[in-house]
Amino acid sequence: MPHKDLNNIPHIDLIALFLIGFWGAIMNFTKRALKGDTLYKKIAFFFLDVFTSGGIAIFSYLIIVGYLNNIYLAVGVSGVLAHQGTRAFYILEQIVTQKLGVKL
């Protein structure tokens, strides 16, 4: 039976989800080409990656737990989407900047 109340989700799952989202952000941040950028810009991109990765992880987790009530599947899929979803945003950002002719 799916969850109807989000307060019933165990705290250990949310901590694991936060760590998965944070790890996805670190993995994406290390792949960014930020040579020559200022420290402020690097920090801003790191926090952008953390919020994007964490948001994708939480969103996908809540959808899967809400509909399927399978916590293990939710944590696994959230981990994959936390990294790959953030990576997809980064690739989309690169495509848009290339199409607009922005020199990085």
PDB file of N, CA, C and O in Angstrom, residues 56-103:
ATOM      1  N   ILE A  56      16.678  16.224  -7.227  1.00  0.00           N
ATOM      2  CA  ILE A  56      16.306  15.092  -8.084  1.00  0.00           C
ATOM      3  C   ILE A  56      16.195  13.812  -7.253  1.00  0.00           C
ATOM      4  O   ILE A  56      15.267  13.026  -7.444  1.00  0.00           O
ATOM      5  N   ALA A  57      17.125  13.611  -6.335  1.00  0.00           N
ATOM      6  CA  ALA A  57      17.095  12.410  -5.488  1.00  0.00           C
ATOM      7  C   ALA A  57      15.848  12.384  -4.611  1.00  0.00           C
ATOM      8  O   ALA A  57      15.161  11.360  -4.525  1.00  0.00           O
ATOM      9  N   ILE A  58      15.542  13.485  -3.976  1.00  0.00           N
ATOM     10  CA  ILE A  58      14.361  13.534  -3.100  1.00  0.00           C
ATOM     11  C   ILE A  58      13.082  13.375  -3.906  1.00  0.00           C
ATOM     12  O   ILE A  58      12.181  12.627  -3.515  1.00  0.00           O
ATOM     13  N   PHE A  59      12.988  14.064  -5.025  1.00  0.00           N
ATOM     14  CA  PHE A  59      11.794  13.980  -5.855  1.00  0.00           C
ATOM     15  C   PHE A  59      11.541  12.552  -6.341  1.00  0.00           C
ATOM     16  O   PHE A  59      10.433  12.039  -6.228  1.00  0.00           O
ATOM     17  N   SER A  60      12.579  11.910  -6.856  1.00  0.00           N
ATOM     18  CA  SER A  60      12.392  10.540  -7.355  1.00  0.00           C
ATOM     19  C   SER A  60      12.100   9.571  -6.212  1.00  0.00           C
ATOM     20  O   SER A  60      11.288   8.661  -6.359  1.00  0.00           O
ATOM     21  N   TYR A  61      12.737   9.776  -5.053  1.00  0.00           N
ATOM     22  CA  TYR A  61      12.484   8.917  -3.898  1.00  0.00           C
ATOM     23  C   TYR A  61      11.023   9.019  -3.462  1.00  0.00           C
ATOM     24  O   TYR A  61      10.361   8.007  -3.239  1.00  0.00           O
ATOM     25  N   LEU A  62      10.524  10.229  -3.332  1.00  0.00           N
ATOM     26  CA  LEU A  62       9.145  10.411  -2.876  1.00  0.00           C
ATOM     27  C   LEU A  62       8.142   9.850  -3.874  1.00  0.00           C
ATOM     28  O   LEU A  62       7.111   9.298  -3.475  1.00  0.00           O
ATOM     29  N   ILE A  63       8.429   9.963  -5.155  1.00  0.00           N
ATOM     30  CA  ILE A  63       7.522   9.397  -6.146  1.00  0.00           C
ATOM     31  C   ILE A  63       7.477   7.874  -6.030  1.00  0.00           C
ATOM     32  O   ILE A  63       6.398   7.272  -6.002  1.00  0.00           O
ATOM     33  N   ILE A  64       8.635   7.243  -5.940  1.00  0.00           N
ATOM     34  CA  ILE A  64       8.660   5.778  -5.892  1.00  0.00           C
ATOM     35  C   ILE A  64       8.082   5.262  -4.584  1.00  0.00           C
ATOM     36  O   ILE A  64       7.305   4.303  -4.573  1.00  0.00           O
ATOM     37  N   VAL A  65       8.428   5.878  -3.465  1.00  0.00           N
ATOM     38  CA  VAL A  65       7.879   5.434  -2.181  1.00  0.00           C
ATOM     39  C   VAL A  65       6.373   5.683  -2.138  1.00  0.00           C
ATOM     40  O   VAL A  65       5.610   4.882  -1.621  1.00  0.00           O
ATOM     41  N   GLY A  66       5.944   6.801  -2.698  1.00  0.00           N
ATOM     42  CA  GLY A  66       4.518   7.126  -2.686  1.00  0.00           C
ATOM     43  C   GLY A  66       3.671   6.180  -3.517  1.00  0.00           C
ATOM     44  O   GLY A  66       2.561   5.841  -3.128  1.00  0.00           O
ATOM     45  N   TYR A  67       4.204   5.737  -4.633  1.00  0.00           N
ATOM     46  CA  TYR A  67       3.412   4.879  -5.514  1.00  0.00           C
ATOM     47  C   TYR A  67       3.661   3.391  -5.311  1.00  0.00           C
ATOM     48  O   TYR A  67       2.739   2.597  -5.374  1.00  0.00           O
ATOM     49  N   LEU A  68       4.905   3.012  -5.093  1.00  0.00           N
ATOM     50  CA  LEU A  68       5.222   1.581  -5.035  1.00  0.00           C
ATOM     51  C   LEU A  68       5.467   1.053  -3.630  1.00  0.00           C
ATOM     52  O   LEU A  68       5.457  -0.153  -3.429  1.00  0.00           O
ATOM     53  N   ASN A  69       5.753   1.950  -2.670  1.00  0.00           N
ATOM     54  CA  ASN A  69       6.027   1.562  -1.289  1.00  0.00           C
ATOM     55  C   ASN A  69       7.200   0.593  -1.206  1.00  0.00           C
ATOM     56  O   ASN A  69       7.197  -0.340  -0.416  1.00  0.00           O
ATOM     57  N   ASN A  70       8.200   0.767  -2.044  1.00  0.00           N
ATOM     58  CA  ASN A  70       9.392  -0.072  -2.023  1.00  0.00           C
ATOM     59  C   ASN A  70      10.592   0.829  -1.737  1.00  0.00           C
ATOM     60  O   ASN A  70      11.098   1.510  -2.631  1.00  0.00           O
ATOM     61  N   ILE A  71      11.041   0.817  -0.486  1.00  0.00           N
ATOM     62  CA  ILE A  71      12.095   1.731  -0.055  1.00  0.00           C
ATOM     63  C   ILE A  71      13.426   1.395  -0.711  1.00  0.00           C
ATOM     64  O   ILE A  71      14.175   2.286  -1.105  1.00  0.00           O
ATOM     65  N   TYR A  72      13.739   0.117  -0.851  1.00  0.00           N
ATOM     66  CA  TYR A  72      15.024  -0.271  -1.444  1.00  0.00           C
ATOM     67  C   TYR A  72      15.118   0.158  -2.906  1.00  0.00           C
ATOM     68  O   TYR A  72      16.138   0.668  -3.350  1.00  0.00           O
ATOM     69  N   LEU A  73      14.061  -0.052  -3.644  1.00  0.00           N
ATOM     70  CA  LEU A  73      14.025   0.382  -5.036  1.00  0.00           C
ATOM     71  C   LEU A  73      14.110   1.904  -5.115  1.00  0.00           C
ATOM     72  O   LEU A  73      14.815   2.456  -5.969  1.00  0.00           O
ATOM     73  N   ALA A  74      13.434   2.586  -4.209  1.00  0.00           N
ATOM     74  CA  ALA A  74      13.426   4.050  -4.206  1.00  0.00           C
ATOM     75  C   ALA A  74      14.816   4.612  -3.957  1.00  0.00           C
ATOM     76  O   ALA A  74      15.243   5.550  -4.628  1.00  0.00           O
ATOM     77  N   VAL A  75      15.540   4.041  -2.998  1.00  0.00           N
ATOM     78  CA  VAL A  75      16.890   4.530  -2.701  1.00  0.00           C
ATOM     79  C   VAL A  75      17.826   4.248  -3.875  1.00  0.00           C
ATOM     80  O   VAL A  75      18.623   5.106  -4.268  1.00  0.00           O
ATOM     81  N   GLY A  76      17.725   3.078  -4.477  1.00  0.00           N
ATOM     82  CA  GLY A  76      18.591   2.735  -5.613  1.00  0.00           C
ATOM     83  C   GLY A  76      18.349   3.623  -6.814  1.00  0.00           C
ATOM     84  O   GLY A  76      19.293   4.162  -7.408  1.00  0.00           O
ATOM     85  N   VAL A  77      17.105   3.796  -7.187  1.00  0.00           N
ATOM     86  CA  VAL A  77      16.776   4.626  -8.343  1.00  0.00           C
ATOM     87  C   VAL A  77      17.129   6.088  -8.069  1.00  0.00           C
ATOM     88  O   VAL A  77      17.627   6.796  -8.947  1.00  0.00           O
ATOM     89  N   SER A  78      16.903   6.537  -6.847  1.00  0.00           N
ATOM     90  CA  SER A  78      17.238   7.923  -6.494  1.00  0.00           C
ATOM     91  C   SER A  78      18.731   8.177  -6.618  1.00  0.00           C
ATOM     92  O   SER A  78      19.148   9.250  -7.051  1.00  0.00           O
ATOM     93  N   GLY A  79      19.529   7.205  -6.236  1.00  0.00           N
ATOM     94  CA  GLY A  79      20.975   7.354  -6.362  1.00  0.00           C
ATOM     95  C   GLY A  79      21.418   7.484  -7.806  1.00  0.00           C
ATOM     96  O   GLY A  79      22.251   8.331  -8.142  1.00  0.00           O
ATOM     97  N   VAL A  80      20.855   6.653  -8.652  1.00  0.00           N
ATOM     98  CA  VAL A  80      21.203   6.720 -10.074  1.00  0.00           C
ATOM     99  C   VAL A  80      20.735   8.041 -10.677  1.00  0.00           C
ATOM    100  O   VAL A  80      21.488   8.717 -11.385  1.00  0.00           O
ATOM    101  N   LEU A  81      19.518   8.434 -10.371  1.00  0.00           N
ATOM    102  CA  LEU A  81      18.996   9.677 -10.936  1.00  0.00           C
ATOM    103  C   LEU A  81      19.686  10.907 -10.363  1.00  0.00           C
ATOM    104  O   LEU A  81      19.783  11.927 -11.034  1.00  0.00           O
ATOM    105  N   ALA A  82      20.167  10.819  -9.129  1.00  0.00           N
ATOM    106  CA  ALA A  82      20.868  11.965  -8.533  1.00  0.00           C
ATOM    107  C   ALA A  82      22.119  12.291  -9.329  1.00  0.00           C
ATOM    108  O   ALA A  82      22.423  13.452  -9.577  1.00  0.00           O
ATOM    109  N   HIS A  83      22.829  11.269  -9.740  1.00  0.00           N
ATOM    110  CA  HIS A  83      24.047  11.516 -10.520  1.00  0.00           C
ATOM    111  C   HIS A  83      23.731  11.781 -11.984  1.00  0.00           C
ATOM    112  O   HIS A  83      24.166  12.775 -12.556  1.00  0.00           O
ATOM    113  N   GLN A  84      22.965  10.894 -12.580  1.00  0.00           N
ATOM    114  CA  GLN A  84      22.719  11.014 -14.015  1.00  0.00           C
ATOM    115  C   GLN A  84      21.812  12.194 -14.354  1.00  0.00           C
ATOM    116  O   GLN A  84      21.975  12.806 -15.401  1.00  0.00           O
ATOM    117  N   GLY A  85      20.883  12.530 -13.468  1.00  0.00           N
ATOM    118  CA  GLY A  85      20.020  13.677 -13.715  1.00  0.00           C
ATOM    119  C   GLY A  85      20.794  14.974 -13.678  1.00  0.00           C
ATOM    120  O   GLY A  85      20.609  15.860 -14.513  1.00  0.00           O
ATOM    121  N   THR A  86      21.687  15.105 -12.713  1.00  0.00           N
ATOM    122  CA  THR A  86      22.520  16.293 -12.631  1.00  0.00           C
ATOM    123  C   THR A  86      23.470  16.348 -13.819  1.00  0.00           C
ATOM    124  O   THR A  86      23.724  17.415 -14.379  1.00  0.00           O
ATOM    125  N   ARG A  87      23.977  15.221 -14.213  1.00  0.00           N
ATOM    126  CA  ARG A  87      24.854  15.155 -15.378  1.00  0.00           C
ATOM    127  C   ARG A  87      24.100  15.582 -16.635  1.00  0.00           C
ATOM    128  O   ARG A  87      24.646  16.279 -17.493  1.00  0.00           O
ATOM    129  N   ALA A  88      22.837  15.172 -16.738  1.00  0.00           N
ATOM    130  CA  ALA A  88      22.022  15.563 -17.890  1.00  0.00           C
ATOM    131  C   ALA A  88      21.809  17.076 -17.920  1.00  0.00           C
ATOM    132  O   ALA A  88      21.858  17.695 -18.985  1.00  0.00           O
ATOM    133  N   PHE A  89      21.598  17.692 -16.757  1.00  0.00           N
ATOM    134  CA  PHE A  89      21.475  19.156 -16.701  1.00  0.00           C
ATOM    135  C   PHE A  89      22.762  19.828 -17.161  1.00  0.00           C
ATOM    136  O   PHE A  89      22.732  20.833 -17.862  1.00  0.00           O
ATOM    137  N   TYR A  90      23.899  19.280 -16.755  1.00  0.00           N
ATOM    138  CA  TYR A  90      25.191  19.843 -17.150  1.00  0.00           C
ATOM    139  C   TYR A  90      25.386  19.739 -18.663  1.00  0.00           C
ATOM    140  O   TYR A  90      25.817  20.696 -19.312  1.00  0.00           O
ATOM    141  N   ILE A  91      25.054  18.593 -19.235  1.00  0.00           N
ATOM    142  CA  ILE A  91      25.190  18.414 -20.682  1.00  0.00           C
ATOM    143  C   ILE A  91      24.238  19.353 -21.424  1.00  0.00           C
ATOM    144  O   ILE A  91      24.610  19.957 -22.435  1.00  0.00           O
ATOM    145  N   LEU A  92      23.022  19.509 -20.919  1.00  0.00           N
ATOM    146  CA  LEU A  92      22.071  20.438 -21.520  1.00  0.00           C
ATOM    147  C   LEU A  92      22.598  21.867 -21.460  1.00  0.00           C
ATOM    148  O   LEU A  92      22.470  22.631 -22.428  1.00  0.00           O
ATOM    149  N   GLU A  93      23.214  22.222 -20.348  1.00  0.00           N
ATOM    150  CA  GLU A  93      23.820  23.548 -20.216  1.00  0.00           C
ATOM    151  C   GLU A  93      24.914  23.750 -21.259  1.00  0.00           C
ATOM    152  O   GLU A  93      25.009  24.824 -21.872  1.00  0.00           O
ATOM    153  N   GLN A  94      25.739  22.741 -21.491  1.00  0.00           N
ATOM    154  CA  GLN A  94      26.792  22.834 -22.497  1.00  0.00           C
ATOM    155  C   GLN A  94      26.216  22.981 -23.902  1.00  0.00           C
ATOM    156  O   GLN A  94      26.733  23.762 -24.708  1.00  0.00           O
ATOM    157  N   ILE A  95      25.156  22.263 -24.207  1.00  0.00           N
ATOM    158  CA  ILE A  95      24.533  22.340 -25.525  1.00  0.00           C
ATOM    159  C   ILE A  95      23.958  23.730 -25.767  1.00  0.00           C
ATOM    160  O   ILE A  95      24.146  24.320 -26.837  1.00  0.00           O
ATOM    161  N   VAL A  96      23.264  24.263 -24.757  1.00  0.00           N
ATOM    162  CA  VAL A  96      22.653  25.588 -24.910  1.00  0.00           C
ATOM    163  C   VAL A  96      23.719  26.656 -25.102  1.00  0.00           C
ATOM    164  O   VAL A  96      23.585  27.533 -25.957  1.00  0.00           O
ATOM    165  N   THR A  97      24.802  26.589 -24.317  1.00  0.00           N
ATOM    166  CA  THR A  97      25.854  27.595 -24.466  1.00  0.00           C
ATOM    167  C   THR A  97      26.541  27.496 -25.824  1.00  0.00           C
ATOM    168  O   THR A  97      26.924  28.515 -26.408  1.00  0.00           O
ATOM    169  N   GLN A  98      26.700  26.295 -26.351  1.00  0.00           N
ATOM    170  CA  GLN A  98      27.293  26.140 -27.678  1.00  0.00           C
ATOM    171  C   GLN A  98      26.377  26.683 -28.754  1.00  0.00           C
ATOM    172  O   GLN A  98      26.826  27.323 -29.706  1.00  0.00           O
ATOM    173  N   LYS A  99      25.075  26.428 -28.637  1.00  0.00           N
ATOM    174  CA  LYS A  99      24.122  26.910 -29.636  1.00  0.00           C
ATOM    175  C   LYS A  99      24.012  28.429 -29.620  1.00  0.00           C
ATOM    176  O   LYS A  99      23.803  29.046 -30.666  1.00  0.00           O
ATOM    177  N   LEU A 100      24.146  29.020 -28.427  1.00  0.00           N
ATOM    178  CA  LEU A 100      24.082  30.483 -28.332  1.00  0.00           C
ATOM    179  C   LEU A 100      25.408  31.144 -28.703  1.00  0.00           C
ATOM    180  O   LEU A 100      25.462  32.361 -28.813  1.00  0.00           O
ATOM    181  N   GLY A 101      26.456  30.351 -28.841  1.00  0.00           N
ATOM    182  CA  GLY A 101      27.745  30.899 -29.215  1.00  0.00           C
ATOM    183  C   GLY A 101      28.500  31.556 -28.077  1.00  0.00           C
ATOM    184  O   GLY A 101      29.343  32.423 -28.318  1.00  0.00           O
ATOM    185  N   VAL A 102      28.217  31.157 -26.854  1.00  0.00           N
ATOM    186  CA  VAL A 102      28.890  31.741 -25.697  1.00  0.00           C
ATOM    187  C   VAL A 102      30.274  31.132 -25.570  1.00  0.00           C
ATOM    188  O   VAL A 102      30.439  29.915 -25.639  1.00  0.00           O
ATOM    189  N   LYS A 103      31.260  31.984 -25.411  1.00  0.00           N
ATOM    190  CA  LYS A 103      32.639  31.490 -25.228  1.00  0.00           C
ATOM    191  C   LYS A 103      32.903  31.334 -23.744  1.00  0.00           C
ATOM    192  O   LYS A 103      32.776  32.288 -22.990  1.00  0.00           O
TER     193      LYS A 103
END
